[in-house]
């Protein structure tokens, strides 16, 4: 764990997509929507362009936080949570001993230059007393928290370990570990170990050792990195690694009855429409990521994209809230501010250029109210990532809310 952080606590979350059968009226094309990776969106692309739920052959897991939660009460979130010291424990060296000759236990190398990597990945963990890198530990955290909160366990059995090791040793840079099924242990074992891990996160190590399984860190693909802005959701602020994983089938799921009071599997477009209908509330990062996923209504396309793109790395995003305006700026926006330390600050709305609705250099979220977000994106995403589907930047003479 990084005890040198001043403002944030490190955390990890998992966007978990699981397959289901397409409806009878599903679109047969396997081509993703336009303006996907590496290109700015067409300014005419609007909210009406959200793909219908019948086009999706997968759902995404969302968990409703308790009303008593200290961070984003009642919000629907992806499974995940704060890093525990056990996620960086040296005991994982023994658990992953078959993979000890491979850097980061066989995870693929990221092409992103070290000086541009998000701090949570770039930090030298050996200097903080752990032989476990951030790339490994944050995946362990995401898997552990997903198990704790939803009962979904993503592990590799002893019988699969040898073939996985052989695959990792022989693959090229573009190869990837295919997605697997979850929850292959019997229900009594799952219940027993989930209770123990909820009592003490270090029991996740004990579980892996006794059951002779490995956390399936290879099935998780680096997706994004969000930081909580100052004063937005209370005192707690998190530097969160977002990973994505695609499963062939929807696993058995249960809420933990503590922090989580409900779960649901829904298509990305269903969640966004429910949010707009005020049937549920999701935070801006979840809104943004679900809007990105709408570019790929088919699981195989999403999985292939996420796997290929993950080796590019990701950008460190701290939303900057505009005082007296319902707007949040993201890196790349022409008004995004940085101080000398590189930390974005809350920004005043006195800049006359804020009234300029020209659609060049925009990367922002505009809020009409708590259930209405307009995404205005006219930049090209870094690291070959996706432009979200949504109401994008509008022409200068429009009635845009900027």
Short mmCIF file of C-alpha atoms in Angstrom, two decimals:
data_model
loop_
_atom_site.label_atom_id
_atom_site.label_comp_id
_atom_site.label_asym_id
_atom_site.label_seq_id
_atom_site.Cartn_x
_atom_site.Cartn_y
_atom_site.Cartn_z
CA UNK A 1 0.00 0.00 0.00
CA UNK A 2 1.17 3.50 -0.81
CA UNK A 3 1.33 5.37 2.49
CA UNK A 4 2.89 8.43 0.80
CA UNK A 5 -0.37 9.52 -0.85
CA UNK A 6 -1.63 12.86 0.48
CA UNK A 7 -5.15 13.06 -0.90
CA UNK A 8 -6.25 9.64 -2.08
CA UNK A 9 -6.57 6.06 -0.96
CA UNK A 10 -5.74 3.45 -3.59
CA UNK A 11 -8.55 1.25 -4.83
CA UNK A 12 -9.47 -1.09 -7.68
CA UNK A 13 -12.72 -1.88 -9.44
CA UNK A 14 -13.83 -4.46 -11.98
CA UNK A 15 -16.14 -3.89 -14.94
CA UNK A 16 -17.54 -7.41 -15.25
CA UNK A 17 -19.34 -8.26 -18.50
CA UNK A 18 -21.03 -11.65 -18.90
CA UNK A 19 -22.66 -13.19 -21.95
CA UNK A 20 -26.28 -14.01 -22.61
CA UNK A 21 -28.23 -14.95 -25.71
CA UNK A 22 -29.30 -12.22 -28.10
CA UNK A 23 -33.01 -11.48 -28.43
CA UNK A 24 -34.97 -12.37 -31.54
CA UNK A 25 -34.82 -8.78 -32.81
CA UNK A 26 -31.07 -8.45 -32.30
CA UNK A 27 -28.96 -6.91 -35.01
CA UNK A 28 -26.86 -9.59 -36.68
CA UNK A 29 -23.91 -7.36 -37.59
CA UNK A 30 -20.75 -7.86 -35.54
CA UNK A 31 -19.38 -4.46 -36.54
CA UNK A 32 -18.91 -1.98 -33.65
CA UNK A 33 -20.57 1.42 -33.74
CA UNK A 34 -18.77 4.21 -35.57
CA UNK A 35 -16.20 6.52 -34.00
CA UNK A 36 -14.80 3.85 -31.72
CA UNK A 37 -11.10 3.92 -30.87
CA UNK A 38 -8.61 6.59 -31.81
CA UNK A 39 -10.94 9.08 -33.50
CA UNK A 40 -13.05 12.01 -32.27
CA UNK A 41 -16.83 11.58 -32.48
CA UNK A 42 -19.14 13.04 -35.10
CA UNK A 43 -20.85 16.07 -33.58
CA UNK A 44 -24.26 14.77 -34.67
CA UNK A 45 -23.94 11.58 -32.64
CA UNK A 46 -26.60 11.92 -29.94
CA UNK A 47 -28.23 10.09 -27.06
CA UNK A 48 -30.78 8.63 -29.48
CA UNK A 49 -27.91 6.61 -30.94
CA UNK A 50 -27.61 4.37 -27.87
CA UNK A 51 -27.93 0.81 -29.16
CA UNK A 52 -31.16 -0.91 -28.14
CA UNK A 53 -30.77 -3.45 -25.34
CA UNK A 54 -31.64 -6.27 -27.76
CA UNK A 55 -28.40 -5.62 -29.65
CA UNK A 56 -26.31 -6.61 -26.64
CA UNK A 57 -25.32 -10.20 -26.04
CA UNK A 58 -23.89 -9.39 -22.60
CA UNK A 59 -24.79 -7.70 -19.31
CA UNK A 60 -22.66 -5.72 -16.88
CA UNK A 61 -22.71 -6.28 -13.12
CA UNK A 62 -23.74 -3.32 -10.97
CA UNK A 63 -24.05 -3.30 -7.18
CA UNK A 64 -26.17 -0.90 -5.16
CA UNK A 65 -24.34 0.58 -2.19
CA UNK A 66 -26.08 0.82 1.17
CA UNK A 67 -27.76 4.07 2.21
CA UNK A 68 -25.46 3.94 5.25
CA UNK A 69 -22.30 3.81 3.16
CA UNK A 70 -19.80 6.56 3.83
CA UNK A 71 -18.93 6.86 0.14
CA UNK A 72 -21.60 7.35 -2.56
CA UNK A 73 -24.57 5.93 -0.58
CA UNK A 74 -27.34 4.37 -2.73
CA UNK A 75 -25.18 4.56 -5.85
CA UNK A 76 -24.95 1.67 -8.33
CA UNK A 77 -21.28 0.87 -8.84
CA UNK A 78 -19.02 -1.74 -10.37
CA UNK A 79 -17.66 -4.20 -7.77
CA UNK A 80 -14.46 -3.05 -6.13
CA UNK A 81 -13.00 -1.29 -3.15
CA UNK A 82 -9.99 -0.06 -1.26
CA UNK A 83 -6.67 -1.89 -1.40
CA UNK A 84 -5.73 -3.97 1.63
CA UNK A 85 -2.16 -4.54 2.76
CA UNK A 86 -2.65 -8.26 2.08
CA UNK A 87 -3.01 -7.51 -1.64
CA UNK A 88 0.68 -6.56 -1.59
CA UNK A 89 1.71 -9.41 0.72
CA UNK A 90 4.92 -11.30 -0.10
CA UNK A 91 2.90 -14.50 0.47
CA UNK A 92 1.62 -14.11 -3.09
CA UNK A 93 5.11 -15.03 -4.29
CA UNK A 94 4.49 -18.55 -3.07
CA UNK A 95 0.95 -18.67 -4.48
CA UNK A 96 2.25 -17.63 -7.92
CA UNK A 97 5.54 -19.55 -7.67
CA UNK A 98 4.98 -21.36 -10.98
CA UNK A 99 4.99 -17.95 -12.67
CA UNK A 100 7.95 -16.52 -10.74
CA UNK A 101 10.25 -16.52 -13.79
CA UNK A 102 7.87 -14.26 -15.72
CA UNK A 103 7.73 -10.50 -14.91
CA UNK A 104 4.53 -9.62 -13.06
CA UNK A 105 3.61 -13.33 -13.03
CA UNK A 106 3.12 -13.38 -16.79
CA UNK A 107 1.02 -10.26 -17.26
CA UNK A 108 1.70 -8.62 -20.59
CA UNK A 109 3.98 -5.59 -20.66
CA UNK A 110 2.42 -2.18 -21.16
CA UNK A 111 3.82 -0.01 -23.97
CA UNK A 112 3.10 3.27 -22.17
CA UNK A 113 6.23 5.25 -21.26
CA UNK A 114 7.04 4.89 -17.54
CA UNK A 115 7.01 8.66 -16.98
CA UNK A 116 3.42 8.88 -18.24
CA UNK A 117 2.08 5.86 -16.34
CA UNK A 118 -0.48 6.60 -13.61
CA UNK A 119 1.32 6.86 -10.25
CA UNK A 120 -0.48 3.83 -8.83
CA UNK A 121 1.20 1.68 -11.50
CA UNK A 122 4.49 3.60 -11.74
CA UNK A 123 5.23 3.60 -8.00
CA UNK A 124 8.19 1.39 -7.04
CA UNK A 125 6.54 -0.97 -4.55
CA UNK A 126 9.85 -2.45 -3.46
CA UNK A 127 10.70 0.92 -1.92
CA UNK A 128 7.43 0.67 0.01
CA UNK A 129 8.33 -2.81 1.28
CA UNK A 130 6.40 -5.04 -1.13
CA UNK A 131 7.76 -7.35 -3.84
CA UNK A 132 4.33 -7.30 -5.52
CA UNK A 133 3.89 -4.74 -8.30
CA UNK A 134 0.87 -2.48 -8.63
CA UNK A 135 -0.18 -4.26 -11.83
CA UNK A 136 -0.56 -7.49 -9.86
CA UNK A 137 -1.79 -6.17 -6.51
CA UNK A 138 -4.57 -4.01 -7.92
CA UNK A 139 -5.87 -6.95 -9.94
CA UNK A 140 -5.84 -9.07 -6.78
CA UNK A 141 -7.72 -6.30 -4.99
CA UNK A 142 -10.36 -6.10 -7.74
CA UNK A 143 -10.83 -9.88 -7.70
CA UNK A 144 -10.99 -10.08 -3.91
CA UNK A 145 -13.48 -7.21 -3.64
CA UNK A 146 -15.64 -8.69 -6.40
CA UNK A 147 -15.74 -11.97 -4.48
CA UNK A 148 -16.56 -10.20 -1.21
CA UNK A 149 -19.31 -8.01 -2.62
CA UNK A 150 -20.96 -10.26 -5.20
CA UNK A 151 -19.79 -13.83 -4.57
CA UNK A 152 -18.30 -14.02 -8.07
CA UNK A 153 -14.95 -15.81 -7.84
CA UNK A 154 -12.49 -15.64 -10.74
CA UNK A 155 -9.70 -18.14 -10.19
CA UNK A 156 -7.52 -20.58 -12.10
CA UNK A 157 -7.51 -24.16 -10.84
CA UNK A 158 -4.42 -26.31 -10.45
CA UNK A 159 -5.44 -28.35 -13.48
CA UNK A 160 -5.57 -25.20 -15.60
CA UNK A 161 -2.34 -23.74 -14.26
CA UNK A 162 0.04 -25.75 -16.45
CA UNK A 163 -1.73 -24.96 -19.72
CA UNK A 164 -2.00 -21.31 -18.71
CA UNK A 165 1.70 -21.15 -17.94
CA UNK A 166 2.54 -22.73 -21.28
CA UNK A 167 0.25 -20.28 -23.05
CA UNK A 168 1.85 -17.29 -21.34
CA UNK A 169 5.40 -18.46 -22.08
CA UNK A 170 4.69 -19.07 -25.76
CA UNK A 171 2.40 -16.23 -26.70
CA UNK A 172 3.29 -13.14 -28.71
CA UNK A 173 2.47 -9.58 -27.67
CA UNK A 174 -0.95 -9.66 -29.34
CA UNK A 175 -2.10 -12.88 -27.73
CA UNK A 176 -4.38 -12.85 -24.74
CA UNK A 177 -5.78 -15.21 -22.17
CA UNK A 178 -9.38 -15.98 -23.19
CA UNK A 179 -12.19 -15.30 -20.79
CA UNK A 180 -13.32 -18.13 -18.56
CA UNK A 181 -16.31 -19.11 -16.50
CA UNK A 182 -16.60 -18.18 -12.83
CA UNK A 183 -17.74 -19.85 -9.61
CA UNK A 184 -16.62 -23.39 -10.42
CA UNK A 185 -16.36 -24.28 -6.72
CA UNK A 186 -19.33 -25.83 -4.94
CA UNK A 187 -21.70 -23.39 -3.25
CA UNK A 188 -20.80 -24.47 0.29
CA UNK A 189 -17.10 -23.81 -0.33
CA UNK A 190 -17.90 -20.42 -1.87
CA UNK A 191 -20.09 -19.44 1.07
CA UNK A 192 -17.53 -20.56 3.62
CA UNK A 193 -14.62 -18.69 2.05
CA UNK A 194 -16.60 -15.60 1.21
CA UNK A 195 -17.53 -15.24 4.88
CA UNK A 196 -13.89 -15.65 5.90
CA UNK A 197 -12.60 -13.16 3.32
CA UNK A 198 -15.23 -10.63 4.39
CA UNK A 199 -14.03 -11.05 7.97
CA UNK A 200 -10.38 -10.58 7.02
CA UNK A 201 -9.06 -9.80 3.50
CA UNK A 202 -5.88 -11.79 4.21
CA UNK A 203 -8.03 -14.93 4.14
CA UNK A 204 -8.09 -14.51 0.37
CA UNK A 205 -4.46 -15.69 0.38
CA UNK A 206 -5.32 -18.57 2.69
CA UNK A 207 -8.22 -19.57 0.43
CA UNK A 208 -6.03 -19.65 -2.66
CA UNK A 209 -3.41 -21.73 -0.88
CA UNK A 210 -5.82 -24.28 0.62
CA UNK A 211 -7.96 -24.65 -2.51
CA UNK A 212 -4.88 -24.64 -4.75
CA UNK A 213 -6.21 -21.92 -7.03
CA UNK A 214 -4.79 -18.69 -8.41
CA UNK A 215 -6.59 -15.34 -8.70
CA UNK A 216 -7.17 -14.99 -12.44
CA UNK A 217 -5.19 -11.78 -12.83
CA UNK A 218 -4.63 -12.57 -16.53
CA UNK A 219 -8.34 -12.26 -17.36
CA UNK A 220 -8.41 -8.64 -16.14
CA UNK A 221 -7.49 -5.97 -18.68
CA UNK A 222 -6.36 -2.49 -17.72
CA UNK A 223 -9.10 -0.04 -18.71
CA UNK A 224 -8.85 3.36 -16.97
CA UNK A 225 -7.76 5.27 -13.87
CA UNK A 226 -10.10 7.73 -12.12
CA UNK A 227 -9.44 9.95 -9.12
CA UNK A 228 -12.17 11.33 -6.87
CA UNK A 229 -12.37 15.14 -7.18
CA UNK A 230 -12.16 17.27 -4.06
CA UNK A 231 -15.37 17.79 -2.12
CA UNK A 232 -17.55 15.74 -4.46
CA UNK A 233 -18.52 12.64 -2.49
CA UNK A 234 -17.54 13.49 1.07
CA UNK A 235 -14.19 13.25 2.81
CA UNK A 236 -12.98 10.01 1.22
CA UNK A 237 -11.10 10.29 -2.07
CA UNK A 238 -9.83 7.36 -4.11
CA UNK A 239 -7.26 6.74 -6.82
CA UNK A 240 -8.97 3.83 -8.55
CA UNK A 241 -7.73 1.42 -11.19
CA UNK A 242 -10.54 0.22 -13.47
CA UNK A 243 -10.14 -3.23 -15.03
CA UNK A 244 -12.49 -5.06 -17.38
CA UNK A 245 -13.18 -8.78 -17.68
CA UNK A 246 -15.49 -10.66 -20.05
CA UNK A 247 -17.10 -13.96 -19.03
CA UNK A 248 -18.84 -16.39 -21.33
CA UNK A 249 -21.84 -16.86 -19.05
CA UNK A 250 -23.49 -14.94 -16.23
CA UNK A 251 -22.26 -16.34 -12.89
CA UNK A 252 -24.31 -16.90 -9.76
CA UNK A 253 -24.34 -13.64 -7.82
CA UNK A 254 -25.24 -12.61 -4.26
CA UNK A 255 -24.94 -9.26 -2.50
CA UNK A 256 -22.92 -9.17 0.71
CA UNK A 257 -25.73 -7.67 2.87
CA UNK A 258 -23.28 -5.11 4.30
CA UNK A 259 -22.08 -2.41 1.95
CA UNK A 260 -24.08 -3.90 -0.93
CA UNK A 261 -27.88 -4.21 -0.71
CA UNK A 262 -28.76 -5.18 -4.29
CA UNK A 263 -27.16 -6.37 -7.50
CA UNK A 264 -28.30 -6.36 -11.10
CA UNK A 265 -27.03 -7.58 -14.45
CA UNK A 266 -28.08 -5.20 -17.23
CA UNK A 267 -26.85 -4.10 -20.63
CA UNK A 268 -24.88 -0.82 -20.67
CA UNK A 269 -27.70 0.95 -22.53
CA UNK A 270 -30.31 -0.31 -20.04
CA UNK A 271 -28.31 1.16 -17.15
CA UNK A 272 -27.92 4.52 -18.86
CA UNK A 273 -31.63 4.67 -19.70
CA UNK A 274 -32.59 3.70 -16.14
CA UNK A 275 -30.32 6.45 -14.86
CA UNK A 276 -32.01 9.02 -17.08
CA UNK A 277 -35.42 7.74 -15.98
CA UNK A 278 -34.33 8.31 -12.35
CA UNK A 279 -34.73 4.64 -11.53
CA UNK A 280 -31.15 4.43 -10.25
CA UNK A 281 -28.14 6.67 -9.75
CA UNK A 282 -24.63 6.09 -11.06
CA UNK A 283 -21.55 8.26 -10.56
CA UNK A 284 -19.97 10.10 -13.52
CA UNK A 285 -17.09 7.58 -13.97
CA UNK A 286 -19.59 4.72 -14.29
CA UNK A 287 -21.70 6.80 -16.69
CA UNK A 288 -18.65 7.54 -18.84
CA UNK A 289 -17.38 3.95 -18.92
CA UNK A 290 -20.80 2.47 -19.71
CA UNK A 291 -21.13 5.00 -22.53
CA UNK A 292 -17.80 3.78 -23.90
CA UNK A 293 -18.92 0.17 -23.73
CA UNK A 294 -21.94 0.99 -25.88
CA UNK A 295 -19.53 1.11 -28.83
CA UNK A 296 -19.39 -2.69 -28.62
CA UNK A 297 -22.79 -4.36 -28.14
CA UNK A 298 -21.25 -7.80 -28.67
CA UNK A 299 -19.16 -9.47 -25.99
CA UNK A 300 -16.54 -10.94 -28.30
CA UNK A 301 -15.89 -7.53 -29.87
CA UNK A 302 -15.63 -5.90 -26.46
CA UNK A 303 -13.29 -8.62 -25.19
CA UNK A 304 -11.02 -8.45 -28.24
CA UNK A 305 -10.82 -4.67 -28.07
CA UNK A 306 -10.17 -4.58 -24.31
CA UNK A 307 -7.46 -7.23 -24.55
CA UNK A 308 -5.63 -5.55 -27.42
CA UNK A 309 -5.95 -2.05 -26.03
CA UNK A 310 -4.84 -2.93 -22.49
CA UNK A 311 -1.16 -3.06 -23.44
CA UNK A 312 -1.33 0.61 -24.49
CA UNK A 313 -1.78 1.79 -20.90
CA UNK A 314 -4.19 4.43 -19.63
CA UNK A 315 -4.42 8.07 -18.61
CA UNK A 316 -4.60 9.44 -15.07
CA UNK A 317 -7.99 11.25 -14.87
CA UNK A 318 -8.91 13.75 -12.18
CA UNK A 319 -12.19 15.51 -13.04
CA UNK A 320 -12.06 19.25 -12.37
CA UNK A 321 -15.36 20.70 -11.15
CA UNK A 322 -16.32 24.18 -12.32
CA UNK A 323 -17.51 26.43 -9.50
CA UNK A 324 -20.93 27.98 -10.06
CA UNK A 325 -21.40 25.79 -13.16
CA UNK A 326 -22.67 22.26 -13.64
CA UNK A 327 -19.61 21.08 -15.49
CA UNK A 328 -16.67 18.75 -14.99
CA UNK A 329 -13.53 19.04 -17.13
CA UNK A 330 -11.42 16.00 -18.03
CA UNK A 331 -7.80 15.85 -19.25
CA UNK A 332 -7.46 17.05 -22.82
CA UNK A 333 -10.15 19.72 -22.54
CA UNK A 334 -8.87 23.13 -23.63
CA UNK A 335 -9.77 24.57 -20.19
CA UNK A 336 -8.37 21.74 -18.10
CA UNK A 337 -6.05 23.35 -15.49
CA UNK A 338 -2.84 22.00 -13.99
CA UNK A 339 -0.67 23.45 -11.27
CA UNK A 340 3.08 23.00 -11.11
CA UNK A 341 2.77 19.65 -9.33
CA UNK A 342 0.51 18.26 -12.03
CA UNK A 343 -2.53 18.05 -9.75
CA UNK A 344 -5.72 19.50 -11.19
CA UNK A 345 -7.61 21.92 -8.98
CA UNK A 346 -11.23 22.96 -8.73
CA UNK A 347 -11.67 25.71 -11.29
CA UNK A 348 -13.50 29.06 -11.20
CA UNK A 349 -16.01 29.77 -13.98
CA UNK A 350 -14.87 33.30 -14.79
CA UNK A 351 -13.09 32.37 -18.04
CA UNK A 352 -14.97 34.06 -20.93
CA UNK A 353 -14.13 31.10 -23.18
CA UNK A 354 -16.64 29.01 -21.21
CA UNK A 355 -19.37 30.75 -23.19
CA UNK A 356 -17.73 29.58 -26.43
CA UNK A 357 -19.60 26.46 -27.56
CA UNK A 358 -17.30 25.67 -30.46
CA UNK A 359 -16.68 21.96 -30.43
CA UNK A 360 -12.87 21.93 -30.66
CA UNK A 361 -10.78 20.69 -27.76
CA UNK A 362 -13.65 19.58 -25.54
CA UNK A 363 -13.57 16.74 -23.02
CA UNK A 364 -16.17 17.46 -20.40
CA UNK A 365 -19.33 16.35 -18.64
CA UNK A 366 -22.20 18.84 -18.35
CA UNK A 367 -24.82 18.26 -15.65
CA UNK A 368 -28.41 19.53 -15.95
CA UNK A 369 -29.19 17.80 -12.67
CA UNK A 370 -28.11 14.69 -10.77
CA UNK A 371 -29.66 12.40 -13.41
CA UNK A 372 -28.69 14.20 -16.58
CA UNK A 373 -25.15 14.16 -17.94
CA UNK A 374 -24.15 15.39 -21.38
CA UNK A 375 -20.79 14.12 -22.59
CA UNK A 376 -18.99 16.62 -24.83
CA UNK A 377 -15.99 14.98 -26.43
CA UNK A 378 -14.20 16.31 -29.49
CA UNK A 379 -10.67 15.16 -28.69
CA UNK A 380 -8.97 11.97 -29.82
CA UNK A 381 -8.60 9.60 -26.84
CA UNK A 382 -5.11 8.69 -25.79
CA UNK A 383 -3.82 5.12 -25.74
CA UNK A 384 -6.20 3.96 -28.49
CA UNK A 385 -9.21 4.14 -26.21
CA UNK A 386 -12.90 4.59 -27.01
CA UNK A 387 -14.95 7.72 -27.48
CA UNK A 388 -18.17 7.31 -25.45
CA UNK A 389 -21.54 7.10 -27.15
CA UNK A 390 -23.65 10.04 -26.08
CA UNK A 391 -24.66 13.61 -26.72
CA UNK A 392 -21.38 14.99 -27.95
CA UNK A 393 -20.06 18.47 -28.58
CA UNK A 394 -22.56 20.54 -30.57
CA UNK A 395 -21.95 23.26 -33.18
CA UNK A 396 -21.42 26.88 -32.14
CA UNK A 397 -24.93 27.99 -33.07
CA UNK A 398 -26.71 25.24 -31.17
CA UNK A 399 -28.51 25.36 -27.85
CA UNK A 400 -25.72 23.51 -26.08
CA UNK A 401 -25.69 23.72 -22.31
CA UNK A 402 -22.01 24.65 -22.15
#
